[in-house]
Short mmCIF file of C-alpha atoms and ligand atoms in Angstrom, two decimals:
data_model
loop_
_atom_site.label_atom_id
_atom_site.label_comp_id
_atom_site.label_asym_id
_atom_site.label_seq_id
_atom_site.Cartn_x
_atom_site.Cartn_y
_atom_site.Cartn_z
CA MET U 1 -28.91 38.10 30.54
CA ARG U 2 -29.20 34.75 32.37
CA THR U 3 -29.81 34.28 36.08
CA VAL U 4 -28.65 31.70 38.56
CA THR U 5 -29.98 31.23 42.08
CA PHE U 6 -27.58 30.66 44.93
CA HIS U 7 -29.03 28.92 47.99
CA ILE U 8 -26.52 29.69 50.71
CA LYS U 9 -26.33 28.07 54.10
CA ARG U 10 -25.95 30.90 56.57
CA TYR U 11 -25.00 31.23 60.19
CA ASP U 12 -24.49 34.42 62.14
CA PRO U 13 -23.39 33.94 65.75
CA ALA U 14 -24.91 37.35 66.59
CA ARG U 15 -28.45 36.28 65.59
CA ASP U 16 -28.62 32.48 65.22
CA ALA U 17 -28.56 29.98 68.05
CA GLN U 18 -25.33 28.00 68.12
CA GLY U 19 -25.44 25.15 65.64
CA SER U 20 -28.59 26.41 63.90
CA THR U 21 -28.20 27.42 60.27
CA ARG U 22 -30.65 28.79 57.73
CA VAL U 23 -30.70 28.86 53.95
CA GLN U 24 -31.04 32.16 52.10
CA SER U 25 -31.54 32.42 48.35
CA PHE U 26 -30.17 35.10 46.02
CA GLU U 27 -30.74 35.60 42.31
CA ILE U 28 -27.67 36.61 40.34
CA PRO U 29 -27.66 37.89 36.76
CA HIS U 30 -24.75 36.87 34.56
CA GLY U 31 -23.70 36.91 30.97
CA GLY U 32 -22.81 33.21 30.67
CA GLN U 33 -19.45 33.13 32.45
CA LEU U 34 -19.65 33.34 36.23
CA THR U 35 -17.65 31.60 38.89
CA VAL U 36 -19.27 30.83 42.22
CA LEU U 37 -16.82 33.24 43.83
CA GLU U 38 -17.88 36.03 41.46
CA GLY U 39 -21.50 35.29 42.34
CA LEU U 40 -20.64 35.65 46.04
CA PHE U 41 -18.96 38.99 45.30
CA TYR U 42 -22.14 40.14 43.53
CA ILE U 43 -24.24 39.24 46.58
CA GLN U 44 -21.84 40.96 48.96
CA GLU U 45 -21.64 44.11 46.84
CA LYS U 46 -25.27 44.44 45.67
CA LEU U 47 -27.58 42.35 47.85
CA ASP U 48 -26.25 41.60 51.32
CA ALA U 49 -22.98 43.02 52.57
CA SER U 50 -23.09 40.82 55.66
CA LEU U 51 -22.38 37.60 53.73
CA ALA U 52 -19.10 36.12 54.98
CA PHE U 53 -16.76 33.96 52.89
CA ARG U 54 -13.02 33.57 52.42
CA TYR U 55 -10.96 34.06 49.30
CA CYS U 56 -7.59 35.45 48.35
CA CYS U 57 -5.88 34.44 45.08
CA ARG U 58 -8.95 33.82 42.83
CA ALA U 59 -6.71 31.39 40.94
CA SER U 60 -7.02 27.97 42.71
CA ILE U 61 -3.74 28.52 44.53
CA CYS U 62 -4.42 29.75 48.07
CA GLY U 63 -7.10 27.21 49.07
CA SER U 64 -9.14 29.83 50.97
CA CYS U 65 -12.38 29.53 49.00
CA ALA U 66 -13.00 25.78 49.54
CA MET U 67 -16.74 25.14 49.99
CA TYR U 68 -19.34 22.43 49.53
CA ILE U 69 -21.10 23.29 46.28
CA ASN U 70 -23.98 21.21 44.92
CA GLY U 71 -22.95 18.26 47.05
CA ARG U 72 -19.24 18.30 46.20
CA TYR U 73 -16.09 19.78 47.62
CA ARG U 74 -14.97 22.54 45.27
CA LEU U 75 -13.02 25.77 45.08
CA ALA U 76 -15.46 28.64 44.53
CA CYS U 77 -12.98 30.50 42.32
CA GLN U 78 -12.46 27.43 40.12
CA THR U 79 -16.14 26.55 39.74
CA ASN U 80 -17.94 28.07 36.79
CA VAL U 81 -21.70 27.86 37.25
CA LEU U 82 -22.02 26.72 33.62
CA HIS U 83 -20.16 23.54 34.52
CA LEU U 84 -22.68 22.74 37.25
CA HIS U 85 -25.33 22.29 34.51
CA THR U 86 -28.08 23.83 36.63
CA ASP U 87 -29.33 27.29 37.57
CA GLU U 88 -29.80 26.23 41.20
CA VAL U 89 -26.59 26.25 43.22
CA ARG U 90 -26.46 25.11 46.85
CA ILE U 91 -23.48 26.52 48.70
CA GLU U 92 -22.44 25.34 52.15
CA PRO U 93 -19.35 25.74 54.31
CA LEU U 94 -16.99 22.76 54.59
CA PRO U 95 -19.03 20.09 56.40
CA HIS U 96 -17.93 18.79 59.83
CA MET U 97 -15.88 21.90 60.55
CA PRO U 98 -16.69 24.37 63.35
CA LEU U 99 -18.43 27.43 61.90
CA VAL U 100 -17.33 31.02 62.40
CA LYS U 101 -19.90 32.73 60.16
CA ASP U 102 -21.77 31.78 56.96
CA LEU U 103 -19.21 30.08 54.68
CA VAL U 104 -16.25 30.70 56.98
CA CYS U 105 -15.02 27.74 59.03
CA ASP U 106 -12.65 27.67 61.95
CA MET U 107 -9.40 26.22 60.55
CA THR U 108 -7.43 26.44 63.81
CA ASP U 109 -7.07 22.68 64.38
CA PHE U 110 -6.39 22.08 60.70
CA PHE U 111 -3.41 24.45 60.65
CA ALA U 112 -2.18 23.43 64.12
CA LYS U 113 -1.89 19.83 62.89
CA TYR U 114 -0.13 20.99 59.74
CA GLU U 115 2.35 22.96 61.83
CA TYR U 116 2.85 20.01 64.18
CA ILE U 117 4.52 17.93 61.49
CA ARG U 118 7.09 20.76 60.97
CA PRO U 119 6.38 21.42 57.30
CA TRP U 120 9.77 22.80 56.35
CA LEU U 121 13.15 21.39 55.34
CA ILE U 122 15.29 20.38 58.30
CA ARG U 123 19.03 19.96 57.80
CA SER U 124 21.59 18.72 60.31
CA SER U 125 24.66 19.24 58.12
CA GLU U 126 26.18 22.65 57.62
CA ALA U 127 24.28 25.07 55.44
CA PRO U 128 25.59 24.67 51.89
CA ALA U 129 27.11 27.62 50.06
CA LYS U 130 24.88 26.93 47.05
CA GLU U 131 21.43 25.47 46.53
CA ILE U 132 21.10 21.74 47.23
CA LEU U 133 20.77 19.92 43.94
CA GLN U 134 18.32 17.08 43.34
CA SER U 135 18.22 14.46 40.64
CA GLN U 136 15.21 14.56 38.33
CA ALA U 137 14.00 11.31 39.89
CA ASP U 138 14.17 12.79 43.40
CA ARG U 139 12.37 15.96 42.30
CA HIS U 140 9.73 13.86 40.62
CA LYS U 141 8.81 12.31 44.00
CA LEU U 142 7.63 15.73 45.18
CA ASN U 143 5.31 16.39 42.25
CA MET U 144 2.12 15.18 43.89
CA PRO U 145 2.42 16.43 47.50
CA ILE U 146 3.74 19.91 46.71
CA ASP U 147 0.55 20.73 44.84
CA CYS U 148 -1.39 20.72 48.12
CA ILE U 149 -2.91 24.18 48.67
CA LEU U 150 -4.14 23.48 52.23
CA CYS U 151 -7.77 24.04 51.32
CA GLY U 152 -9.15 21.69 53.99
CA CYS U 153 -11.46 19.63 51.75
CA CYS U 154 -9.73 16.33 52.54
CA TYR U 155 -9.76 17.07 56.27
CA SER U 156 -13.45 17.98 56.22
CA SER U 157 -14.35 14.81 54.29
CA CYS U 158 -12.46 12.28 56.44
CA PRO U 159 -14.49 10.04 58.82
CA SER U 160 -11.35 9.38 60.87
CA VAL U 161 -11.11 13.13 61.52
CA TRP U 162 -14.79 13.24 62.50
CA SER U 163 -14.38 10.39 64.99
CA GLU U 164 -10.96 11.17 66.49
CA GLU U 165 -10.21 14.81 67.21
CA HIS U 166 -6.49 14.16 67.68
CA TYR U 167 -6.00 12.46 64.31
CA LEU U 168 -3.55 14.53 62.29
CA GLY U 169 -5.62 14.22 59.15
CA PRO U 170 -4.87 13.57 55.47
CA HIS U 171 -3.38 17.01 54.79
CA ALA U 172 -0.80 16.88 57.61
CA LEU U 173 0.16 13.32 56.71
CA LEU U 174 0.49 14.25 53.04
CA TRP U 175 2.96 16.93 54.14
CA ALA U 176 4.76 14.43 56.37
CA TYR U 177 5.09 12.25 53.28
CA ARG U 178 6.29 15.24 51.26
CA PHE U 179 9.31 15.67 53.59
CA GLU U 180 9.87 11.94 53.96
CA VAL U 181 10.50 11.66 50.21
CA ASP U 182 12.50 14.89 49.92
CA SER U 183 16.15 13.95 49.29
CA ARG U 184 17.30 17.22 50.93
CA ASP U 185 15.65 16.66 54.30
CA GLU U 186 17.81 15.24 57.09
CA ALA U 187 15.31 14.83 59.93
CA ARG U 188 13.63 11.53 59.16
CA LYS U 189 14.54 10.09 62.56
CA GLU U 190 13.01 13.06 64.41
CA ARG U 191 9.98 13.17 62.15
CA LEU U 192 9.07 9.49 62.53
CA PRO U 193 7.45 9.70 66.01
CA MET U 194 5.20 12.51 64.77
CA TRP U 195 3.26 10.30 62.39
CA ASP U 196 4.16 6.67 63.29
CA ASN U 197 1.45 6.32 65.92
CA GLU U 198 -2.29 6.04 66.56
CA ARG U 199 -2.99 9.74 65.94
CA GLY U 200 -0.94 9.49 62.76
CA VAL U 201 -0.92 7.03 59.88
CA TYR U 202 -2.59 4.11 61.72
CA ARG U 203 -5.78 6.12 62.16
CA CYS U 204 -6.22 6.16 58.37
CA HIS U 205 -8.49 3.30 57.34
CA THR U 206 -8.07 3.93 53.60
CA ILE U 207 -11.63 5.17 53.16
CA THR U 208 -10.25 7.48 50.43
CA ASN U 209 -12.83 10.24 50.88
CA CYS U 210 -9.85 12.60 50.80
CA VAL U 211 -8.94 11.49 47.29
CA GLU U 212 -12.46 12.16 46.05
CA ALA U 213 -12.71 15.50 47.88
CA CYS U 214 -9.40 17.03 46.82
CA PRO U 215 -10.02 19.80 44.24
CA LYS U 216 -6.38 19.53 43.13
CA GLU U 217 -6.83 15.80 42.38
CA LEU U 218 -4.14 14.77 44.85
CA ASN U 219 -3.95 11.44 46.62
CA PRO U 220 -3.30 11.84 50.36
CA THR U 221 -4.16 8.16 50.92
CA GLU U 222 -1.28 7.12 48.67
CA GLY U 223 1.12 9.24 50.75
CA ILE U 224 -0.21 7.76 53.99
CA GLN U 225 0.17 4.20 52.71
CA TRP U 226 3.71 5.03 51.66
CA LEU U 227 4.45 6.26 55.20
CA LYS U 228 3.07 3.05 56.71
CA MET U 229 5.43 1.02 54.51
CA ALA U 230 8.33 3.34 55.41
CA ALA U 231 7.62 2.74 59.11
CA VAL U 232 7.78 -1.03 58.57
CA ARG U 233 11.03 -0.69 56.62
CA ARG U 234 12.51 1.36 59.46
CA ARG U 235 11.61 -1.32 61.99
CA LEU U 236 13.12 -4.05 59.84
CA PHE U 237 16.18 -2.29 58.50
CA GLY U 238 16.68 0.83 60.68
CA ALA U 239 16.46 4.54 59.83
CA SER U 240 18.29 5.83 56.79
CA LYS U 241 18.92 9.33 58.19
FE1 SF4 T 1 -6.82 20.49 49.86
FE2 SF4 T 1 -6.04 18.32 48.47
FE3 SF4 T 1 -4.29 19.58 50.09
FE4 SF4 T 1 -6.28 18.18 51.14
S1 SF4 T 1 -4.60 17.35 49.89
S2 SF4 T 1 -5.64 20.21 51.80
S3 SF4 T 1 -7.92 18.54 49.68
S4 SF4 T 1 -5.25 20.41 48.25
FE1 FES T 2 -7.56 31.10 46.28
FE2 FES T 2 -9.94 30.19 45.42
S1 FES T 2 -9.46 32.21 46.07
S2 FES T 2 -8.13 29.06 45.80
#
């Protein structure tokens, strides 16, 4: 049986002064295959039931288990300790996010900004009797942005988010892009003022931390640059819809 040591950054608002964290280490036995999330379950079940962390799907789909593991943004359920090539694993909550407890961050602003861009299809024409068909080329445009699982890694990694609390952030702008390129959406005119401003796309300085941080290997910066060009096209040639 092998062992791995988790060094976990902890914060308990009931016992720690605000903003002060401590690191606690736990040794975990495993048979060679262990994800970081499974290691956290072991700690919670056998060593310290007070350890707080989020998870849901255990399959890299829900985005809940995003953490900072050995100096990189990762999903705990997707990270096998074998692939870290070390028996010492440092686990921290998403940096630059307000802390609730241990590995749990406050995602209120993150989801409020996502909701602000109205992340659903908006149609002005009458509801069709059947599904709205798309060409393969139009569907292809959605391939990258629809893989976003709203994990928060890009948001946590972005210096523009750190410096401007009202900046929508790479995730919300990626979703704005997702509806901008969706051939079925009919609200481009109404959507434009949401992101064509200083708290939207112009606050992105193409630092590309989001691209490096994204555990789904998406490219929010590419979407944001596309939106900037769309805004210029609108000014020159007018809105399409
Ligand atoms: Fe997470 Fe990537 Fe979506 Fe950002 S773009 S929320 S890092 S999946
Ligand atoms: Fe859902 Fe990890 S538990 S992404």
